[in-house]
């Protein structure tokens, strides 16, 4: 039906007992037949663009549900909107969206939903250079006084990704839009230059232990001293997608996976784990990681089974986002600056190793990288230590 001059698929109007007109989105019949829920959603928004965006997102979810079960492909109308292209990218069997890892797909979906909320109703033949420039500026400068350059750049990158699929699928209009973006430069975010220090870790661990939150202390210490990613210590919740769970921990339709378990640590306190991002196996001698080692040896032997990091409040691995929230609360109490995040422990590991004089290849191996260029992005020293070494070498040469 049309609402506010915008054609919105599957939108319905209903009159309540008191005569009030209410809006509802109804799931497509094929989705309902595949037991998609909710099949009927009340729309509280009244702005036509917001209603269109919400319905586009719900419709995309329904089509993704169908495609995952019966392989139905999105059919295009004569003048497709951006939401139509997004649905095809997320739903069609031949889309690369389905071949990326779950956590990557989750990030993609967040960005795609955000774009649909802004431009889902816009027809592709109405897009041009001025449109893209205005979109980028609107995302970057939202009127809150902050510079959202990272999200703005991510949105443009996501559009390029979707248009690339559209070209491969011979969808009309995608080549023109991709060519515009290819020949247009958008300012990129500067590289992050924050790193966690050993002093930060020691302060955090002390506060976490004081608050009886050893899981937060152990994870942070391991991330800093071994350079493991948060996902490789805490783990993540992965959709079962109809498969039987292999984990003892299941929430709804997801199971816990990829985190550090006591089976990864042998009786000589050597840690060995295949990393989730690259698949490379990393090994660490925990006896050379004093902060983490002290915490681990104090763990009762009866508890040394299953996941190493267990949320003390729930008796299971941390639910999605819970670790970050709890970590920040303890960090604030420990006096850790707001700009220092849990993710910066890994950069802190690389930076400290570099400052201590470790070779770049050793740091690369420690972090599980295949390319040293990637490792260099994590080394965030000011260069003072290196400058001192260079100056000392020159003075030694002069004094010979």
PDB file of C-alpha atoms in Angstrom, residues 52-271:
ATOM      1  CA  UNK A  52       9.281   2.500   4.937  1.00  0.00           C
ATOM      2  CA  UNK A  53      12.693   1.840   6.474  1.00  0.00           C
ATOM      3  CA  UNK A  54      11.312  -0.379   9.232  1.00  0.00           C
ATOM      4  CA  UNK A  55       9.166  -2.357   6.803  1.00  0.00           C
ATOM      5  CA  UNK A  56      12.148  -2.753   4.463  1.00  0.00           C
ATOM      6  CA  UNK A  57      14.232  -4.191   7.293  1.00  0.00           C
ATOM      7  CA  UNK A  58      11.460  -6.572   8.378  1.00  0.00           C
ATOM      8  CA  UNK A  59      10.914  -7.638   4.782  1.00  0.00           C
ATOM      9  CA  UNK A  60      14.641  -8.298   4.330  1.00  0.00           C
ATOM     10  CA  UNK A  61      14.665 -10.475   7.448  1.00  0.00           C
ATOM     11  CA  UNK A  62      11.683 -12.445   6.163  1.00  0.00           C
ATOM     12  CA  UNK A  63      13.300 -12.991   2.769  1.00  0.00           C
ATOM     13  CA  UNK A  64      16.568 -14.039   4.393  1.00  0.00           C
ATOM     14  CA  UNK A  65      14.583 -16.565   6.457  1.00  0.00           C
ATOM     15  CA  UNK A  66      12.952 -17.953   3.307  1.00  0.00           C
ATOM     16  CA  UNK A  67      16.214 -18.124   1.359  1.00  0.00           C
ATOM     17  CA  UNK A  68      17.914 -20.013   4.173  1.00  0.00           C
ATOM     18  CA  UNK A  69      15.213 -22.673   4.011  1.00  0.00           C
ATOM     19  CA  UNK A  70      13.976 -22.999   0.446  1.00  0.00           C
ATOM     20  CA  UNK A  71      16.474 -21.062  -1.649  1.00  0.00           C
ATOM     21  CA  UNK A  72      14.021 -18.469  -2.960  1.00  0.00           C
ATOM     22  CA  UNK A  73      15.698 -15.631  -4.877  1.00  0.00           C
ATOM     23  CA  UNK A  74      14.550 -12.030  -4.770  1.00  0.00           C
ATOM     24  CA  UNK A  75      12.815 -10.929  -7.971  1.00  0.00           C
ATOM     25  CA  UNK A  76      13.371  -7.345  -9.099  1.00  0.00           C
ATOM     26  CA  UNK A  77      10.750  -4.877 -10.137  1.00  0.00           C
ATOM     27  CA  UNK A  78      11.269  -2.421 -12.980  1.00  0.00           C
ATOM     28  CA  UNK A  79      12.661   0.457 -10.891  1.00  0.00           C
ATOM     29  CA  UNK A  80      14.339  -1.176  -7.870  1.00  0.00           C
ATOM     30  CA  UNK A  81      15.040   0.703  -4.666  1.00  0.00           C
ATOM     31  CA  UNK A  82      18.149   0.354  -2.538  1.00  0.00           C
ATOM     32  CA  UNK A  83      16.177  -1.929  -0.199  1.00  0.00           C
ATOM     33  CA  UNK A  84      15.439  -4.237  -3.150  1.00  0.00           C
ATOM     34  CA  UNK A  85      19.155  -4.578  -3.877  1.00  0.00           C
ATOM     35  CA  UNK A  86      19.903  -5.116  -0.192  1.00  0.00           C
ATOM     36  CA  UNK A  87      17.313  -7.893  -0.008  1.00  0.00           C
ATOM     37  CA  UNK A  88      18.885  -9.609  -3.002  1.00  0.00           C
ATOM     38  CA  UNK A  89      22.352  -9.356  -1.465  1.00  0.00           C
ATOM     39  CA  UNK A  90      21.146 -10.784   1.859  1.00  0.00           C
ATOM     40  CA  UNK A  91      18.761 -13.402   0.482  1.00  0.00           C
ATOM     41  CA  UNK A  92      19.901 -14.841  -2.842  1.00  0.00           C
ATOM     42  CA  UNK A  93      21.772 -18.137  -2.686  1.00  0.00           C
ATOM     43  CA  UNK A  94      24.575 -16.894  -4.941  1.00  0.00           C
ATOM     44  CA  UNK A  95      25.370 -13.875  -2.737  1.00  0.00           C
ATOM     45  CA  UNK A  96      28.788 -13.760  -1.009  1.00  0.00           C
ATOM     46  CA  UNK A  97      26.897 -12.573   2.082  1.00  0.00           C
ATOM     47  CA  UNK A  98      26.277 -16.218   2.972  1.00  0.00           C
ATOM     48  CA  UNK A  99      29.925 -17.274   2.649  1.00  0.00           C
ATOM     49  CA  UNK A 100      31.435 -14.889   5.202  1.00  0.00           C
ATOM     50  CA  UNK A 101      31.843 -15.865   8.844  1.00  0.00           C
ATOM     51  CA  UNK A 102      28.902 -15.372  11.195  1.00  0.00           C
ATOM     52  CA  UNK A 103      30.423 -12.437  13.082  1.00  0.00           C
ATOM     53  CA  UNK A 104      31.266 -10.687   9.789  1.00  0.00           C
ATOM     54  CA  UNK A 105      27.733 -11.298   8.526  1.00  0.00           C
ATOM     55  CA  UNK A 106      26.415  -9.826  11.766  1.00  0.00           C
ATOM     56  CA  UNK A 107      28.442  -6.639  11.183  1.00  0.00           C
ATOM     57  CA  UNK A 108      27.299  -6.495   7.561  1.00  0.00           C
ATOM     58  CA  UNK A 109      23.663  -6.809   8.630  1.00  0.00           C
ATOM     59  CA  UNK A 110      24.057  -3.953  11.104  1.00  0.00           C
ATOM     60  CA  UNK A 111      25.442  -1.694   8.365  1.00  0.00           C
ATOM     61  CA  UNK A 112      22.862  -2.853   5.814  1.00  0.00           C
ATOM     62  CA  UNK A 113      19.979  -2.216   8.222  1.00  0.00           C
ATOM     63  CA  UNK A 114      21.346   1.241   9.003  1.00  0.00           C
ATOM     64  CA  UNK A 115      21.546   2.075   5.293  1.00  0.00           C
ATOM     65  CA  UNK A 116      18.051   0.722   4.662  1.00  0.00           C
ATOM     66  CA  UNK A 117      16.790   2.988   7.414  1.00  0.00           C
ATOM     67  CA  UNK A 118      18.269   5.983   5.623  1.00  0.00           C
ATOM     68  CA  UNK A 119      17.905   5.226   1.916  1.00  0.00           C
ATOM     69  CA  UNK A 120      15.985   1.950   1.583  1.00  0.00           C
ATOM     70  CA  UNK A 121      13.068   3.717  -0.117  1.00  0.00           C
ATOM     71  CA  UNK A 122      15.258   5.567  -2.657  1.00  0.00           C
ATOM     72  CA  UNK A 123      15.171   4.266  -6.212  1.00  0.00           C
ATOM     73  CA  UNK A 124      18.568   3.366  -7.607  1.00  0.00           C
ATOM     74  CA  UNK A 125      18.033   5.389 -10.768  1.00  0.00           C
ATOM     75  CA  UNK A 126      17.654   8.498  -8.572  1.00  0.00           C
ATOM     76  CA  UNK A 127      21.117   8.107  -7.029  1.00  0.00           C
ATOM     77  CA  UNK A 128      24.085  10.141  -8.279  1.00  0.00           C
ATOM     78  CA  UNK A 129      27.307  11.766  -7.059  1.00  0.00           C
ATOM     79  CA  UNK A 130      25.468  14.496  -5.151  1.00  0.00           C
ATOM     80  CA  UNK A 131      23.336  11.822  -3.456  1.00  0.00           C
ATOM     81  CA  UNK A 132      26.382   9.857  -2.253  1.00  0.00           C
ATOM     82  CA  UNK A 133      28.141  12.996  -1.019  1.00  0.00           C
ATOM     83  CA  UNK A 134      25.042  14.072   0.904  1.00  0.00           C
ATOM     84  CA  UNK A 135      24.610  10.578   2.363  1.00  0.00           C
ATOM     85  CA  UNK A 136      28.230  10.429   3.543  1.00  0.00           C
ATOM     86  CA  UNK A 137      27.998  13.892   5.105  1.00  0.00           C
ATOM     87  CA  UNK A 138      24.676  13.086   6.778  1.00  0.00           C
ATOM     88  CA  UNK A 139      26.028   9.928   8.407  1.00  0.00           C
ATOM     89  CA  UNK A 140      29.254  11.613   9.464  1.00  0.00           C
ATOM     90  CA  UNK A 141      27.685  14.776  10.891  1.00  0.00           C
ATOM     91  CA  UNK A 142      24.459  13.800  12.666  1.00  0.00           C
ATOM     92  CA  UNK A 143      24.008  16.994  14.617  1.00  0.00           C
ATOM     93  CA  UNK A 144      25.275  15.541  17.900  1.00  0.00           C
ATOM     94  CA  UNK A 145      28.585  17.398  17.746  1.00  0.00           C
ATOM     95  CA  UNK A 146      30.572  14.206  17.102  1.00  0.00           C
ATOM     96  CA  UNK A 147      32.489  13.143  14.003  1.00  0.00           C
ATOM     97  CA  UNK A 148      31.162   9.741  12.863  1.00  0.00           C
ATOM     98  CA  UNK A 149      33.727   9.370  10.076  1.00  0.00           C
ATOM     99  CA  UNK A 150      34.228   5.656  10.787  1.00  0.00           C
ATOM    100  CA  UNK A 151      30.541   4.792  10.348  1.00  0.00           C
ATOM    101  CA  UNK A 152      30.273   7.048   7.300  1.00  0.00           C
ATOM    102  CA  UNK A 153      33.221   5.349   5.611  1.00  0.00           C
ATOM    103  CA  UNK A 154      31.914   1.892   6.573  1.00  0.00           C
ATOM    104  CA  UNK A 155      28.564   2.725   4.992  1.00  0.00           C
ATOM    105  CA  UNK A 156      30.177   3.704   1.695  1.00  0.00           C
ATOM    106  CA  UNK A 157      32.311   0.545   1.774  1.00  0.00           C
ATOM    107  CA  UNK A 158      29.166  -1.514   2.364  1.00  0.00           C
ATOM    108  CA  UNK A 159      27.475   0.106  -0.613  1.00  0.00           C
ATOM    109  CA  UNK A 160      30.462  -0.716  -2.805  1.00  0.00           C
ATOM    110  CA  UNK A 161      30.269  -4.328  -1.628  1.00  0.00           C
ATOM    111  CA  UNK A 162      26.559  -4.635  -2.413  1.00  0.00           C
ATOM    112  CA  UNK A 163      26.921  -2.931  -5.794  1.00  0.00           C
ATOM    113  CA  UNK A 164      29.751  -5.300  -6.692  1.00  0.00           C
ATOM    114  CA  UNK A 165      27.354  -8.187  -6.144  1.00  0.00           C
ATOM    115  CA  UNK A 166      24.744  -6.360  -8.199  1.00  0.00           C
ATOM    116  CA  UNK A 167      27.163  -6.058 -11.120  1.00  0.00           C
ATOM    117  CA  UNK A 168      28.018  -9.764 -10.964  1.00  0.00           C
ATOM    118  CA  UNK A 169      24.284 -10.532 -10.913  1.00  0.00           C
ATOM    119  CA  UNK A 170      23.693  -8.214 -13.896  1.00  0.00           C
ATOM    120  CA  UNK A 171      21.268  -6.043 -11.968  1.00  0.00           C
ATOM    121  CA  UNK A 172      20.445  -2.901 -13.898  1.00  0.00           C
ATOM    122  CA  UNK A 173      21.952   0.338 -12.595  1.00  0.00           C
ATOM    123  CA  UNK A 174      24.633  -1.195 -10.369  1.00  0.00           C
ATOM    124  CA  UNK A 175      27.513  -0.601 -12.809  1.00  0.00           C
ATOM    125  CA  UNK A 176      26.701   3.110 -13.057  1.00  0.00           C
ATOM    126  CA  UNK A 177      26.577   3.587  -9.285  1.00  0.00           C
ATOM    127  CA  UNK A 178      29.694   1.493  -8.668  1.00  0.00           C
ATOM    128  CA  UNK A 179      31.583   3.566 -11.241  1.00  0.00           C
ATOM    129  CA  UNK A 180      30.601   6.775  -9.433  1.00  0.00           C
ATOM    130  CA  UNK A 181      31.852   5.424  -6.093  1.00  0.00           C
ATOM    131  CA  UNK A 182      35.027   4.059  -7.701  1.00  0.00           C
ATOM    132  CA  UNK A 183      35.914   7.548  -8.934  1.00  0.00           C
ATOM    133  CA  UNK A 184      34.972   9.345  -5.716  1.00  0.00           C
ATOM    134  CA  UNK A 185      37.168   9.675  -2.646  1.00  0.00           C
ATOM    135  CA  UNK A 186      35.687   9.867   0.839  1.00  0.00           C
ATOM    136  CA  UNK A 187      37.763  10.787   3.877  1.00  0.00           C
ATOM    137  CA  UNK A 188      38.823   7.733   5.857  1.00  0.00           C
ATOM    138  CA  UNK A 189      39.094   7.526   9.656  1.00  0.00           C
ATOM    139  CA  UNK A 190      42.570   7.937  11.070  1.00  0.00           C
ATOM    140  CA  UNK A 191      44.160   4.797  12.437  1.00  0.00           C
ATOM    141  CA  UNK A 192      43.576   4.169  16.114  1.00  0.00           C
ATOM    142  CA  UNK A 193      46.618   5.187  18.167  1.00  0.00           C
ATOM    143  CA  UNK A 194      45.493   4.027  21.631  1.00  0.00           C
ATOM    144  CA  UNK A 195      47.157   1.070  23.346  1.00  0.00           C
ATOM    145  CA  UNK A 196      46.592  -0.507  26.737  1.00  0.00           C
ATOM    146  CA  UNK A 197      49.655  -0.391  29.001  1.00  0.00           C
ATOM    147  CA  UNK A 198      50.875  -2.808  31.642  1.00  0.00           C
ATOM    148  CA  UNK A 199      49.916  -0.224  34.266  1.00  0.00           C
ATOM    149  CA  UNK A 200      46.348  -0.221  32.921  1.00  0.00           C
ATOM    150  CA  UNK A 201      46.213  -4.019  33.096  1.00  0.00           C
ATOM    151  CA  UNK A 202      47.573  -4.165  36.639  1.00  0.00           C
ATOM    152  CA  UNK A 203      45.054  -1.554  37.825  1.00  0.00           C
ATOM    153  CA  UNK A 204      42.181  -3.331  36.076  1.00  0.00           C
ATOM    154  CA  UNK A 205      43.117  -6.778  37.407  1.00  0.00           C
ATOM    155  CA  UNK A 206      43.423  -5.481  40.972  1.00  0.00           C
ATOM    156  CA  UNK A 207      39.971  -3.885  40.806  1.00  0.00           C
ATOM    157  CA  UNK A 208      38.371  -6.943  39.153  1.00  0.00           C
ATOM    158  CA  UNK A 209      39.797  -9.254  41.832  1.00  0.00           C
ATOM    159  CA  UNK A 210      38.590  -6.875  44.538  1.00  0.00           C
ATOM    160  CA  UNK A 211      35.086  -7.036  43.031  1.00  0.00           C
ATOM    161  CA  UNK A 212      35.251 -10.838  42.809  1.00  0.00           C
ATOM    162  CA  UNK A 213      35.233 -10.789  38.999  1.00  0.00           C
ATOM    163  CA  UNK A 214      38.205 -13.076  38.194  1.00  0.00           C
ATOM    164  CA  UNK A 215      36.835 -13.823  34.709  1.00  0.00           C
ATOM    165  CA  UNK A 216      37.319 -10.195  33.677  1.00  0.00           C
ATOM    166  CA  UNK A 217      40.779 -10.132  35.239  1.00  0.00           C
ATOM    167  CA  UNK A 218      41.943 -13.360  33.561  1.00  0.00           C
ATOM    168  CA  UNK A 219      40.643 -12.396  30.122  1.00  0.00           C
ATOM    169  CA  UNK A 220      42.250  -8.954  30.202  1.00  0.00           C
ATOM    170  CA  UNK A 221      45.569 -10.333  31.440  1.00  0.00           C
ATOM    171  CA  UNK A 222      45.590 -13.019  28.733  1.00  0.00           C
ATOM    172  CA  UNK A 223      44.702 -10.549  26.005  1.00  0.00           C
ATOM    173  CA  UNK A 224      47.549  -8.266  27.042  1.00  0.00           C
ATOM    174  CA  UNK A 225      50.241 -10.824  27.828  1.00  0.00           C
ATOM    175  CA  UNK A 226      49.527 -13.264  24.970  1.00  0.00           C
ATOM    176  CA  UNK A 227      47.905 -10.821  22.494  1.00  0.00           C
ATOM    177  CA  UNK A 228      44.885 -13.108  22.027  1.00  0.00           C
ATOM    178  CA  UNK A 229      41.785 -11.442  20.616  1.00  0.00           C
ATOM    179  CA  UNK A 230      38.795 -11.014  22.916  1.00  0.00           C
ATOM    180  CA  UNK A 231      36.827 -13.526  20.834  1.00  0.00           C
ATOM    181  CA  UNK A 232      39.578 -16.122  21.307  1.00  0.00           C
ATOM    182  CA  UNK A 233      39.441 -15.790  25.081  1.00  0.00           C
ATOM    183  CA  UNK A 234      35.786 -15.021  25.841  1.00  0.00           C
ATOM    184  CA  UNK A 235      34.272 -16.862  22.858  1.00  0.00           C
ATOM    185  CA  UNK A 236      31.094 -15.992  20.977  1.00  0.00           C
ATOM    186  CA  UNK A 237      27.531 -17.219  20.426  1.00  0.00           C
ATOM    187  CA  UNK A 238      27.047 -18.776  16.996  1.00  0.00           C
ATOM    188  CA  UNK A 239      23.653 -19.665  15.428  1.00  0.00           C
ATOM    189  CA  UNK A 240      22.914 -23.380  15.317  1.00  0.00           C
ATOM    190  CA  UNK A 241      21.135 -23.046  11.951  1.00  0.00           C
ATOM    191  CA  UNK A 242      19.239 -26.253  12.592  1.00  0.00           C
ATOM    192  CA  UNK A 243      22.334 -28.262  13.538  1.00  0.00           C
ATOM    193  CA  UNK A 244      22.729 -30.162  16.790  1.00  0.00           C
ATOM    194  CA  UNK A 245      24.815 -28.256  19.357  1.00  0.00           C
ATOM    195  CA  UNK A 246      28.397 -29.343  20.006  1.00  0.00           C
ATOM    196  CA  UNK A 247      28.715 -27.122  23.075  1.00  0.00           C
ATOM    197  CA  UNK A 248      27.320 -27.632  26.567  1.00  0.00           C
ATOM    198  CA  UNK A 249      26.217 -23.998  26.522  1.00  0.00           C
ATOM    199  CA  UNK A 250      23.193 -23.072  24.398  1.00  0.00           C
ATOM    200  CA  UNK A 251      21.020 -19.928  24.511  1.00  0.00           C
ATOM    201  CA  UNK A 252      17.944 -19.966  22.295  1.00  0.00           C
ATOM    202  CA  UNK A 253      19.133 -20.837  18.792  1.00  0.00           C
ATOM    203  CA  UNK A 254      22.826 -20.164  19.452  1.00  0.00           C
ATOM    204  CA  UNK A 255      25.675 -22.086  21.053  1.00  0.00           C
ATOM    205  CA  UNK A 256      28.927 -20.928  22.646  1.00  0.00           C
ATOM    206  CA  UNK A 257      32.026 -21.465  20.509  1.00  0.00           C
ATOM    207  CA  UNK A 258      35.606 -20.380  19.734  1.00  0.00           C
ATOM    208  CA  UNK A 259      36.579 -19.287  23.252  1.00  0.00           C
ATOM    209  CA  UNK A 260      39.541 -20.466  25.302  1.00  0.00           C
ATOM    210  CA  UNK A 261      39.035 -23.739  27.185  1.00  0.00           C
ATOM    211  CA  UNK A 262      41.163 -25.469  29.786  1.00  0.00           C
ATOM    212  CA  UNK A 263      41.905 -28.115  27.144  1.00  0.00           C
ATOM    213  CA  UNK A 264      43.969 -25.422  25.364  1.00  0.00           C
ATOM    214  CA  UNK A 265      46.380 -25.320  28.346  1.00  0.00           C
ATOM    215  CA  UNK A 266      48.629 -28.317  29.057  1.00  0.00           C
ATOM    216  CA  UNK A 267      50.080 -29.419  32.406  1.00  0.00           C
ATOM    217  CA  UNK A 268      53.198 -27.330  31.811  1.00  0.00           C
ATOM    218  CA  UNK A 269      51.073 -24.202  31.391  1.00  0.00           C
ATOM    219  CA  UNK A 270      51.645 -23.944  27.656  1.00  0.00           C
ATOM    220  CA  UNK A 271      48.698 -22.449  25.801  1.00  0.00           C
TER     221      UNK A 271
END
